[in-house]
């Protein structure tokens, strides 16, 4: 029935792919504003999408809006259009996509206003403070620490200073001495630090990027080649062209945010702010408001920051663009890197994708002329890229995963006053607890995964579903007492190296050692003090960190990437080896890289080591062309999981039949149902259907039709299922 009653269409945070009609008050709320409504007996905050005078339902049954929160749009037309595009492409409910774009306090209906918070107050050096000589205030250790940190990182919040071990008393004392002051959030950033002199390649890259003009630029630079300096100088040019312009910089991990924030604040002062999940709700709200109002001129964040509102957008930068962390793996499954291309195009601004190991998708776009390919082949220092020496790891078992050659190199480099990095992408003490008598290995009762032994605290832990238990005293199979840990994790390597090198500090950096707020910053600060030490860590250390004193890198185990069931496994292996190796010899001292492997003669590994990542990536692209896998084709996964494996399989079998009913010209290849790479996880059995097409548009239209058919089935309301467009994980 058609009606002329005034309605508004509202997106609500519910897993339903539709908008909801509500009666509009007078005047009707504006698109992009928040409203409170009653839905299913609950009070929800929704976003107004449009007004309409049409409705197919009985107007007498349409509920009114409870209250209007915003009388001006909270989300601008540009940003709303962008999020609607993203929800449509990734086949996600618009309400859930909009929720992902807002900080928690705005999702709860709180005002979009800057909240006074002493934790977020920025402090900076006064002119007198900047003039202090190095080593001043030695007798006041905490005051000296604050001065040193502000000299190194520029303006810092109280929360950041507290995480570095500073006290309120020291802060007040320095303020009374007029050595520090509250930083003003200037609308126009002041250049605090002079730019570095660019080499020829860096200058060509800077000159190639035109402000206020859309273009995607792949900055393909070897590790240590000065990509960040290119970012800084391009931002400075954008700000010079438009004093109100803003730059959005995305990094893959929260762990990279503090050092990136520090370097950008040294250059641009307190007009730089952060947006990531490590902030508390008030900090995130304040950063969002500063960006929306144009006060923050440079916004640095992780994946979700791609939805940050910008008053005057001028430039987007994605650092380490190859990193899988830019893909959201649950809920609204978007790729921040791919969305950055769309947002930059809609805003007509440049986008820089930076990496020493570009993804195959990005390289393919550069080869086809869609992206401009800029090369940085020289390190910013005089040292060339460090060659990688392969060592047979068969001899490593008696030394907890380290070969005699690696131990000798660790002793040599640390005795020379340098630092070393031991890379092992397995946290915990040991990945396996096995019975010596019957060979039984302790597994997670909820997943197809072994339990990892941790020493501190002493327990067994599943890193997939978070199940934990006390270590068994007897074998559950034969009741033997002879249980022993097999293999090495970061804890075991740390313990062994601490015994082997008692006079050298061993610093472990992984998810466990950095769980508390500020822990990672404190560990990184220890490394930057420059004293000899051995770093032991996971891939957290492989991403963008600059350790000038690290001259040795030992890579313990990457062989699994050579034989991965995931077609992306070799690509990730090559990226990881190249990135980790790039931590060595980044300053004055030359570096050494040792790679322990049982398959040192593998053709792909030899290609990477002898001809570099570029040739290695080209070989993988050639292989993908033969097998018609991304980026030469496009994928979508339909996943289903249930406590009963039969229920999930039956759902996907029905979905396949529906898929085949709309398959008319064989342009879509369907594979499955089949088990996920880890079939059982968290007491649920996981299966998937894979869809492949040679055209992105063909696949998108097809999946939209399929979702409509599936949603109409009763099973879709009783089985947990999801769709993943351009999946990065095949599990």
XYZ file of C-alpha atoms in Angstrom:
731
model
C 0.000 0.000 0.000
C 1.363 3.430 -0.937
C 1.042 6.281 1.562
C 1.993 9.923 1.684
C 2.877 9.855 5.380
C 6.334 11.263 6.124
C 8.834 8.507 6.865
C 12.561 8.240 7.369
C 14.732 5.280 6.411
C 17.056 4.334 9.261
C 20.080 2.020 9.357
C 20.179 0.085 12.634
C 23.029 -1.964 14.149
C 21.392 -5.327 13.465
C 22.512 -8.148 11.132
C 19.717 -7.507 8.642
C 20.385 -6.239 5.130
C 17.575 -3.700 5.014
C 16.671 -0.189 6.124
C 13.760 0.415 8.492
C 10.837 2.827 8.119
C 9.943 5.085 11.055
C 7.506 7.974 11.294
C 9.397 11.238 11.064
C 8.865 14.131 13.475
C 8.588 17.678 12.179
C 11.045 18.771 10.994
C 12.405 15.459 9.747
C 15.966 14.588 10.829
C 18.710 15.117 8.229
C 20.529 12.162 6.567
C 23.649 11.381 8.560
C 22.049 12.306 11.901
C 21.544 9.879 14.782
C 18.168 9.034 16.240
C 16.900 6.797 19.020
C 14.226 4.278 18.096
C 12.518 1.257 19.581
C 13.345 -1.976 17.774
C 12.309 -5.418 18.989
C 11.654 -4.096 22.470
C 15.104 -2.486 22.682
C 16.204 1.131 22.389
C 18.756 1.461 19.562
C 20.751 4.318 18.092
C 20.390 4.433 14.312
C 21.564 6.625 11.459
C 19.077 8.441 9.210
C 19.713 7.554 5.559
C 16.890 9.345 3.759
C 13.375 10.742 4.014
C 10.603 9.172 1.947
C 6.870 9.428 1.429
C 6.596 5.829 0.270
C 6.107 2.723 2.340
C 4.805 -0.741 1.473
C 3.542 -1.345 5.024
C 0.451 -0.209 6.902
C 1.309 3.326 8.012
C -0.624 2.779 11.247
C 1.878 0.098 12.261
C 4.970 2.226 11.627
C 6.555 3.382 14.911
C 7.641 6.963 15.491
C 11.227 7.977 16.218
C 11.763 8.213 19.986
C 14.176 11.153 19.838
C 16.538 12.973 17.494
C 20.117 13.131 18.803
C 21.751 15.274 16.111
C 20.194 18.333 14.528
C 23.123 18.553 12.113
C 24.517 15.542 10.222
C 26.995 13.593 12.327
C 28.215 11.843 9.176
C 28.806 14.047 6.134
C 27.264 13.241 2.757
C 30.680 12.262 1.373
C 31.421 9.889 4.248
C 27.891 8.453 4.243
C 28.112 7.763 0.512
C 31.511 6.096 1.021
C 30.258 3.831 3.832
C 27.166 2.909 1.798
C 29.458 1.930 -1.085
C 31.602 -0.175 1.254
C 28.591 -1.966 2.771
C 27.221 -2.694 -0.690
C 30.512 -4.022 -2.062
C 31.268 -6.235 0.949
C 27.616 -7.376 1.137
C 27.275 -6.172 4.739
C 24.248 -4.689 6.530
C 24.563 -0.905 6.303
C 23.731 -0.500 9.990
C 26.666 -2.705 11.003
C 28.997 -0.895 8.601
C 28.017 2.478 10.090
C 28.569 1.134 13.596
C 32.108 0.100 12.634
C 32.744 3.678 11.485
C 31.811 5.341 14.805
C 33.605 5.420 18.167
C 31.801 3.689 21.040
C 30.571 6.883 22.694
C 28.845 8.018 19.509
C 27.336 4.554 18.996
C 25.831 4.928 22.477
C 24.231 8.267 21.606
C 26.617 10.608 23.450
C 27.202 14.112 22.055
C 29.858 14.550 19.368
C 31.816 16.970 21.532
C 35.379 17.074 22.750
C 35.456 15.771 26.344
C 37.841 17.210 28.878
C 40.229 14.419 29.816
C 43.533 14.901 31.583
C 44.822 11.730 29.911
C 44.460 13.279 26.460
C 45.961 16.679 27.364
C 49.065 17.136 25.218
C 52.248 18.518 26.810
C 55.093 20.127 24.915
C 58.425 21.785 25.630
C 58.573 25.548 26.055
C 61.265 27.549 24.274
C 63.341 27.322 27.442
C 62.736 23.578 27.621
C 63.856 23.106 24.025
C 67.071 24.936 24.842
C 68.078 22.523 27.623
C 71.353 20.703 26.882
C 71.414 16.931 26.562
C 71.608 15.279 29.976
C 70.068 18.192 31.885
C 68.202 17.569 35.180
C 70.206 14.415 35.880
C 69.396 14.586 39.577
C 65.645 14.588 38.885
C 65.390 11.320 36.974
C 61.673 11.460 36.116
C 61.825 15.103 35.091
C 64.806 14.322 32.879
C 62.830 11.411 31.418
C 59.918 13.689 30.493
C 62.255 16.225 28.875
C 64.034 13.446 26.966
C 60.764 11.924 25.728
C 59.380 15.273 24.575
C 62.665 16.008 22.806
C 62.451 12.653 21.030
C 58.735 12.435 20.280
C 57.412 15.984 20.309
C 54.110 16.790 22.035
C 52.842 13.830 24.081
C 49.709 13.166 26.092
C 49.760 12.490 29.812
C 48.700 8.892 29.065
C 51.776 8.452 26.841
C 54.079 10.032 29.429
C 52.602 7.861 32.176
C 53.140 4.729 30.080
C 56.806 5.754 29.787
C 57.115 5.792 33.604
C 56.556 9.488 34.333
C 54.661 10.833 37.354
C 52.212 13.690 37.873
C 54.616 15.230 40.413
C 57.417 15.404 37.854
C 55.013 16.879 35.310
C 53.898 19.589 37.744
C 57.498 20.366 38.700
C 58.496 20.917 35.079
C 55.392 23.026 34.478
C 56.258 25.193 37.512
C 59.768 25.631 36.098
C 58.173 26.693 32.793
C 60.083 23.992 30.929
C 56.886 22.365 29.620
C 53.409 23.670 28.871
C 50.024 22.376 27.681
C 50.235 22.058 23.911
C 47.812 24.115 21.871
C 45.949 22.208 19.171
C 46.746 24.598 16.373
C 44.676 24.595 13.214
C 47.829 25.107 11.181
C 50.690 22.715 12.011
C 54.083 24.210 12.647
C 57.075 22.493 11.087
C 59.090 21.563 14.177
C 61.865 19.559 12.561
C 63.659 20.364 9.337
C 63.053 17.848 6.550
C 65.903 15.528 5.629
C 67.735 15.851 2.346
C 66.186 13.478 -0.180
C 68.163 11.282 -2.530
C 67.312 11.285 -6.231
C 64.778 8.439 -6.023
C 62.999 9.979 -3.041
C 62.800 13.347 -4.778
C 61.338 11.753 -7.916
C 58.699 10.078 -5.746
C 57.787 13.328 -3.963
C 57.579 15.233 -7.260
C 55.346 12.547 -8.802
C 52.539 12.990 -6.260
C 50.282 15.927 -7.076
C 48.145 17.395 -4.270
C 44.395 17.713 -4.905
C 44.455 15.198 -7.736
C 43.419 11.547 -7.533
C 46.079 8.988 -8.275
C 47.270 5.801 -6.607
C 51.044 5.706 -6.130
C 52.819 2.501 -5.136
C 55.926 3.510 -3.188
C 57.929 0.304 -3.595
C 60.935 0.878 -1.369
C 63.423 -1.570 0.039
C 63.540 -1.726 3.842
C 65.310 1.320 5.225
C 64.984 3.292 1.986
C 63.295 6.310 3.595
C 59.629 5.812 2.722
C 58.512 7.662 5.860
C 60.502 10.747 4.898
C 58.711 10.707 1.540
C 55.374 10.562 3.395
C 56.362 13.500 5.594
C 57.476 15.695 2.712
C 54.407 14.890 0.589
C 52.202 15.845 3.553
C 54.163 19.101 3.952
C 53.550 19.882 0.260
C 49.822 19.125 0.622
C 49.637 21.466 3.617
C 51.545 24.135 1.703
C 49.088 23.853 -1.203
C 46.108 24.079 1.181
C 46.775 25.238 4.775
C 43.523 23.561 5.888
C 44.301 20.165 4.307
C 44.363 16.966 6.354
C 46.287 13.741 5.852
C 45.126 10.269 6.898
C 47.937 7.771 7.567
C 47.127 4.096 8.196
C 49.556 1.607 9.762
C 48.820 -2.120 10.173
C 49.399 -2.578 13.912
C 48.762 -0.592 17.085
C 52.391 -1.339 17.956
C 53.556 0.877 15.102
C 51.328 3.801 16.063
C 53.458 5.269 18.919
C 56.685 5.461 16.906
C 54.848 6.786 13.834
C 52.993 9.297 16.001
C 56.278 10.416 17.556
C 58.003 10.948 14.233
C 55.078 12.859 12.738
C 54.706 15.028 15.865
C 58.389 15.899 15.727
C 57.726 17.224 12.236
C 54.204 18.685 12.549
C 53.696 19.318 16.263
C 50.516 18.690 18.292
C 48.207 18.839 15.256
C 48.835 15.070 14.875
C 46.400 12.665 16.543
C 45.892 8.905 16.757
C 42.830 6.725 16.102
C 43.051 3.058 17.105
C 41.527 0.460 19.417
C 44.243 0.877 22.045
C 42.755 4.220 23.089
C 40.012 4.463 25.693
C 36.519 5.562 24.644
C 37.073 9.218 25.517
C 40.412 9.360 23.692
C 38.838 7.873 20.582
C 35.912 10.297 20.723
C 38.240 13.288 21.080
C 40.387 12.175 18.126
C 37.242 11.655 16.017
C 35.932 15.124 16.895
C 39.312 16.775 16.244
C 39.499 15.137 12.818
C 35.886 15.978 11.946
C 36.345 19.618 12.921
C 39.656 19.961 11.094
C 41.762 20.526 14.239
C 43.787 17.357 13.643
C 45.795 17.936 10.484
C 47.438 14.517 10.436
C 45.422 11.499 11.614
C 47.359 8.278 12.255
C 45.460 5.066 12.852
C 44.952 1.405 12.204
C 42.388 -0.350 9.991
C 39.167 1.277 11.257
C 40.635 4.775 10.846
C 39.746 4.570 7.135
C 36.261 5.744 8.231
C 37.543 8.774 10.172
C 35.727 11.975 9.141
C 37.986 14.638 7.627
C 36.895 18.259 7.308
C 39.350 19.005 4.466
C 40.867 15.739 3.185
C 44.055 16.186 1.183
C 45.991 12.896 1.196
C 45.740 9.232 2.282
C 48.762 7.040 3.026
C 48.715 3.282 3.682
C 52.035 2.160 5.173
C 52.983 -1.535 4.862
C 50.067 -1.890 2.440
C 50.747 -5.623 1.973
C 49.911 -6.431 5.588
C 46.965 -8.731 6.238
C 45.948 -6.660 9.269
C 44.233 -4.192 6.937
C 41.518 -6.815 6.293
C 38.813 -7.123 8.949
C 38.265 -10.849 9.556
C 34.860 -10.843 11.245
C 31.638 -8.820 11.260
C 31.951 -6.149 8.582
C 34.723 -7.817 6.550
C 36.277 -4.869 4.733
C 39.785 -4.179 3.461
C 41.013 -0.766 4.622
C 43.648 -0.740 1.872
C 41.141 -1.360 -0.893
C 38.641 1.089 0.584
C 41.383 3.731 0.679
C 41.496 3.574 -3.130
C 37.738 4.174 -3.313
C 37.759 6.979 -0.737
C 40.682 8.779 -2.410
C 38.925 8.550 -5.772
C 35.642 9.915 -4.384
C 37.524 12.786 -2.716
C 39.829 13.397 -5.705
C 42.981 13.245 -3.566
C 46.205 11.212 -3.925
C 46.771 7.866 -2.246
C 50.205 6.437 -1.424
C 50.588 2.683 -0.877
C 53.982 2.054 0.715
C 55.770 -1.271 1.150
C 59.093 -3.036 0.752
C 57.122 -6.147 -0.215
C 54.003 -5.041 -2.115
C 51.035 -7.397 -2.248
C 50.488 -9.236 -5.503
C 47.194 -7.367 -5.960
C 48.967 -4.006 -5.755
C 51.831 -5.111 -8.015
C 49.327 -6.385 -10.576
C 47.523 -3.020 -10.583
C 50.852 -1.220 -11.016
C 51.823 -3.467 -13.930
C 48.472 -2.767 -15.607
C 48.955 0.995 -15.277
C 46.200 1.552 -12.717
C 48.758 2.617 -10.121
C 51.934 4.630 -10.613
C 54.942 2.502 -9.612
C 57.604 4.493 -7.746
C 60.831 2.722 -6.753
C 63.217 3.345 -3.856
C 66.042 0.882 -4.413
C 68.680 2.434 -2.129
C 68.784 2.480 1.635
C 68.816 5.907 3.250
C 72.138 4.955 4.904
C 75.319 3.935 3.132
C 74.769 0.248 3.922
C 73.250 -1.870 1.146
C 70.465 -4.359 1.820
C 71.856 -7.241 3.869
C 72.220 -10.583 2.025
C 70.575 -13.602 3.649
C 72.650 -16.659 4.517
C 70.798 -19.994 4.753
C 71.767 -22.439 7.503
C 70.541 -26.032 7.702
C 68.390 -26.139 10.835
C 68.737 -29.892 11.384
C 71.429 -29.138 13.971
C 69.196 -26.776 15.918
C 67.255 -29.284 18.032
C 69.768 -29.572 20.882
C 69.906 -25.778 21.270
C 66.149 -25.125 21.480
C 65.844 -24.164 17.828
C 69.161 -22.312 17.423
C 72.046 -23.651 15.352
C 75.685 -23.388 16.540
C 76.316 -20.872 13.730
C 73.491 -18.680 15.027
C 74.761 -18.852 18.621
C 78.279 -17.921 17.511
C 76.944 -14.953 15.534
C 74.849 -13.777 18.516
C 77.945 -13.815 20.726
C 80.042 -11.965 18.136
C 77.563 -9.166 17.505
C 76.618 -8.532 21.145
C 80.278 -8.640 22.256
C 80.922 -5.921 19.679
C 78.386 -3.705 21.475
C 75.539 -4.238 18.995
C 72.043 -5.690 19.231
C 70.579 -8.845 17.676
C 67.072 -9.961 16.774
C 65.897 -13.569 16.928
C 62.662 -13.999 15.000
C 60.301 -16.873 15.764
C 56.649 -16.595 14.795
C 55.408 -18.817 17.642
C 54.700 -17.399 21.045
C 54.613 -19.447 24.224
C 57.211 -21.862 25.606
C 56.619 -24.805 23.270
C 53.997 -25.486 20.600
C 53.578 -29.150 21.566
C 53.404 -31.117 24.829
C 53.986 -34.762 23.879
C 54.124 -38.087 25.703
C 57.543 -39.715 25.279
C 56.063 -43.200 25.661
C 53.094 -43.234 23.264
C 53.629 -40.045 21.251
C 50.241 -38.546 22.173
C 50.109 -34.752 21.859
C 47.807 -32.608 23.993
C 45.179 -30.906 21.854
C 42.493 -28.318 22.466
C 39.139 -30.012 23.244
C 37.346 -27.307 21.254
C 39.586 -26.919 18.165
C 41.643 -28.888 15.686
C 44.767 -27.407 17.236
C 47.465 -28.384 19.709
C 47.709 -26.631 23.042
C 50.711 -24.347 23.463
C 52.682 -24.590 26.694
C 53.351 -21.268 28.468
C 55.692 -20.881 31.435
C 54.659 -17.467 32.762
C 52.086 -18.141 34.038
C 52.445 -21.913 33.758
C 49.516 -23.195 31.684
C 48.388 -24.693 28.376
C 46.700 -22.268 25.992
C 44.838 -22.534 22.693
C 45.681 -19.465 20.600
C 42.593 -20.009 18.431
C 39.691 -20.136 20.920
C 41.492 -18.939 24.096
C 40.839 -22.221 25.974
C 43.247 -22.639 28.908
C 44.028 -25.425 31.345
C 46.671 -26.436 33.847
C 49.434 -28.597 32.337
C 48.606 -32.297 32.587
C 50.728 -34.460 34.896
C 49.863 -37.701 33.105
C 49.320 -38.579 29.463
C 45.591 -38.746 28.826
C 46.187 -41.659 26.458
C 48.587 -44.027 28.300
C 48.807 -42.370 31.772
C 52.580 -41.984 31.482
C 54.281 -39.247 33.496
C 56.821 -38.648 30.730
C 55.394 -35.530 29.090
C 57.886 -33.229 27.410
C 57.679 -29.981 25.446
C 58.626 -30.172 21.771
C 59.636 -27.299 19.556
C 60.419 -23.750 20.572
C 58.280 -20.714 21.174
C 59.377 -17.207 22.106
C 59.288 -17.984 25.847
C 61.542 -21.022 25.461
C 63.947 -19.134 23.212
C 64.048 -16.294 25.736
C 64.768 -18.713 28.581
C 67.517 -20.532 26.692
C 69.192 -17.352 25.436
C 69.122 -15.867 28.938
C 71.108 -18.893 30.134
C 73.431 -18.911 27.127
C 74.163 -15.155 27.369
C 73.827 -14.317 31.089
C 75.474 -10.878 30.764
C 73.290 -9.752 27.832
C 69.664 -8.645 28.397
C 67.122 -10.714 26.443
C 63.964 -8.758 25.561
C 60.911 -10.717 24.414
C 58.307 -8.881 22.326
C 55.124 -10.798 21.476
C 51.389 -10.650 22.200
C 51.920 -11.985 25.710
C 54.705 -9.652 26.836
C 52.949 -6.546 25.442
C 49.416 -7.230 26.668
C 49.340 -4.376 29.197
C 48.917 -0.793 28.004
C 52.275 0.889 27.533
C 54.232 -2.392 27.756
C 55.286 -2.350 24.100
C 56.412 1.289 24.298
C 58.493 0.497 27.377
C 60.197 -2.467 25.685
C 60.877 -0.516 22.488
C 62.320 2.341 24.575
C 64.739 -0.145 26.195
C 65.923 -1.232 22.765
C 66.376 2.381 21.632
C 68.655 3.046 24.601
C 71.241 1.302 22.427
C 72.789 -1.061 24.962
C 73.726 -4.548 23.689
C 70.737 -6.891 23.918
C 69.036 -9.796 22.173
C 65.486 -9.219 20.945
C 63.261 -12.292 20.721
C 59.920 -11.807 19.031
C 57.193 -12.615 16.578
C 56.066 -10.744 13.475
C 55.259 -7.760 15.693
C 58.955 -6.946 15.203
C 58.845 -7.355 11.421
C 56.637 -4.354 10.701
C 58.264 -1.004 10.224
C 60.383 -0.816 13.386
C 63.696 1.007 13.090
C 66.374 -0.352 15.436
C 69.642 1.412 14.549
C 71.809 -0.835 16.728
C 70.497 -4.176 15.405
C 73.217 -5.680 13.217
C 72.183 -9.353 13.311
C 68.860 -10.997 12.501
C 68.325 -14.733 13.002
C 65.145 -16.148 11.433
C 64.260 -19.472 13.039
C 61.264 -20.925 11.228
C 59.415 -19.923 8.063
C 59.403 -23.295 6.288
C 55.667 -23.771 6.803
C 55.008 -21.021 4.248
C 56.622 -23.123 1.529
C 54.047 -25.893 1.951
C 50.978 -23.961 3.134
C 47.498 -25.195 2.229
C 46.560 -21.514 1.730
C 47.521 -20.319 -1.756
C 48.744 -17.054 -0.195
C 51.227 -18.895 2.056
C 54.340 -18.486 -0.148
C 53.587 -14.792 -0.722
C 53.351 -14.159 3.021
C 56.503 -16.175 3.631
C 58.456 -14.053 1.141
C 57.125 -10.834 2.652
C 57.938 -11.957 6.181
C 61.513 -13.009 5.379
C 62.204 -9.769 3.505
C 60.658 -7.580 6.201
C 62.427 -9.315 9.105
C 65.766 -9.329 7.277
C 65.338 -5.604 6.708
C 65.702 -4.914 10.449
C 69.478 -5.597 10.233
C 72.113 -3.003 9.389
C 69.799 0.003 9.065
C 72.298 2.525 10.469
C 76.084 2.894 10.296
C 77.052 -0.709 11.080
C 76.651 -3.371 8.359
C 74.209 -6.182 9.051
C 74.086 -9.969 8.902
C 70.995 -12.152 8.380
C 70.883 -15.891 9.077
C 67.890 -17.939 7.920
C 67.550 -21.399 9.455
C 65.683 -23.814 7.202
C 65.314 -27.520 6.508
C 64.444 -26.707 2.892
C 67.132 -24.220 1.927
C 67.254 -25.568 -1.639
C 63.531 -24.981 -2.307
C 63.224 -23.180 -5.684
C 60.937 -20.418 -4.356
C 63.217 -19.734 -1.398
C 66.282 -19.681 -3.639
C 64.534 -17.293 -6.037
C 63.725 -14.924 -3.165
C 67.249 -15.008 -1.736
C 69.152 -14.748 -5.017
C 66.975 -12.424 -7.106
C 64.985 -10.492 -4.529
C 61.340 -9.978 -3.700
C 60.464 -8.421 -7.077
C 61.385 -11.524 -9.105
C 59.913 -13.770 -6.417
C 56.595 -11.886 -6.604
C 56.590 -12.046 -10.408
C 56.988 -15.834 -10.281
C 53.993 -16.039 -7.942
C 51.969 -13.780 -10.258
C 52.802 -16.059 -13.199
C 51.640 -19.039 -11.138
C 48.404 -17.265 -10.155
C 47.745 -16.543 -13.844
C 48.048 -20.253 -14.665
C 45.761 -21.282 -11.795
C 43.392 -18.289 -12.203
C 43.659 -17.195 -8.584
C 43.686 -13.612 -7.219
C 44.654 -11.092 -8.426
C 43.920 -12.700 -11.831
C 40.479 -13.755 -10.615
C 38.125 -12.717 -7.827
C 36.945 -14.795 -4.866
C 34.095 -14.820 -2.378
C 33.641 -17.273 0.490
C 30.351 -18.304 2.046
C 31.164 -19.628 5.519
C 28.899 -21.531 7.883
C 29.581 -23.025 11.307
C 27.541 -24.947 13.860
C 28.055 -27.212 16.913
C 26.801 -30.045 14.704
C 28.885 -30.502 11.533
C 25.900 -31.918 9.686
C 23.891 -28.710 10.163
C 26.594 -26.492 8.672
C 27.161 -28.865 5.745
C 23.413 -29.135 5.051
C 23.111 -25.338 5.030
C 25.953 -24.959 2.545
C 24.663 -27.784 0.378
C 21.327 -25.985 0.159
C 23.219 -22.752 -0.587
C 25.057 -24.500 -3.416
C 21.793 -25.662 -4.924
C 20.500 -22.089 -4.775
C 23.767 -20.874 -6.320
C 23.483 -23.348 -9.165
C 19.886 -22.255 -9.811
C 21.112 -18.768 -10.809
C 24.179 -20.058 -12.645
C 23.297 -19.499 -16.303
C 26.495 -18.996 -18.272
C 29.191 -20.792 -16.258
C 31.017 -17.538 -15.472
C 31.072 -18.458 -11.779
C 33.090 -21.420 -10.547
C 31.709 -23.011 -7.358
C 33.872 -25.172 -5.098
C 32.557 -27.015 -2.034
C 31.076 -27.359 0.494
C 34.419 -28.211 2.052
C 35.980 -28.007 5.518
C 37.814 -24.840 6.503
C 41.576 -25.180 6.964
C 40.824 -25.545 10.678
C 37.589 -27.529 10.622
C 36.788 -27.340 14.335
C 37.293 -24.131 16.278
C 35.708 -23.044 19.537
C 33.469 -26.154 19.624
C 31.985 -25.243 16.241
C 32.511 -27.030 12.948
C 33.397 -24.724 10.070
C 32.774 -25.241 6.356
C 32.781 -23.031 3.306
C 31.724 -22.558 -0.290
C 34.124 -20.810 -2.642
C 32.974 -18.718 -5.602
C 35.408 -17.554 -8.280
C 34.915 -15.293 -11.301
C 37.138 -13.480 -13.792
C 35.099 -10.281 -13.401
C 34.719 -8.390 -10.122
C 31.351 -6.990 -11.226
C 30.045 -10.388 -12.327
C 30.905 -11.872 -8.933
C 29.406 -8.933 -7.039
C 26.058 -9.103 -8.859
C 25.948 -12.884 -8.485
C 26.669 -12.870 -4.737
C 24.022 -10.205 -4.166
C 21.434 -12.418 -5.867
C 22.584 -15.437 -3.884
C 22.382 -13.632 -0.531
C 18.789 -12.607 -1.302
C 17.878 -16.246 -1.959
C 19.701 -17.540 1.123
C 18.154 -14.883 3.383
C 14.677 -16.047 2.361
C 15.396 -19.579 3.631
C 14.427 -20.637 7.132
C 17.867 -22.205 7.670
C 19.501 -18.777 7.306
C 17.907 -17.759 10.623
C 19.072 -20.822 12.549
C 22.598 -21.305 11.138
C 25.489 -18.897 11.654
C 26.795 -17.857 8.253
C 28.727 -15.015 6.666
C 29.987 -13.835 3.305
C 33.575 -12.716 2.732
C 34.397 -10.731 -0.425
C 38.067 -10.772 -1.500
C 39.009 -13.079 1.408
C 42.545 -12.988 2.749
C 42.163 -16.102 4.902
C 40.915 -19.385 3.445
C 40.104 -20.881 6.831
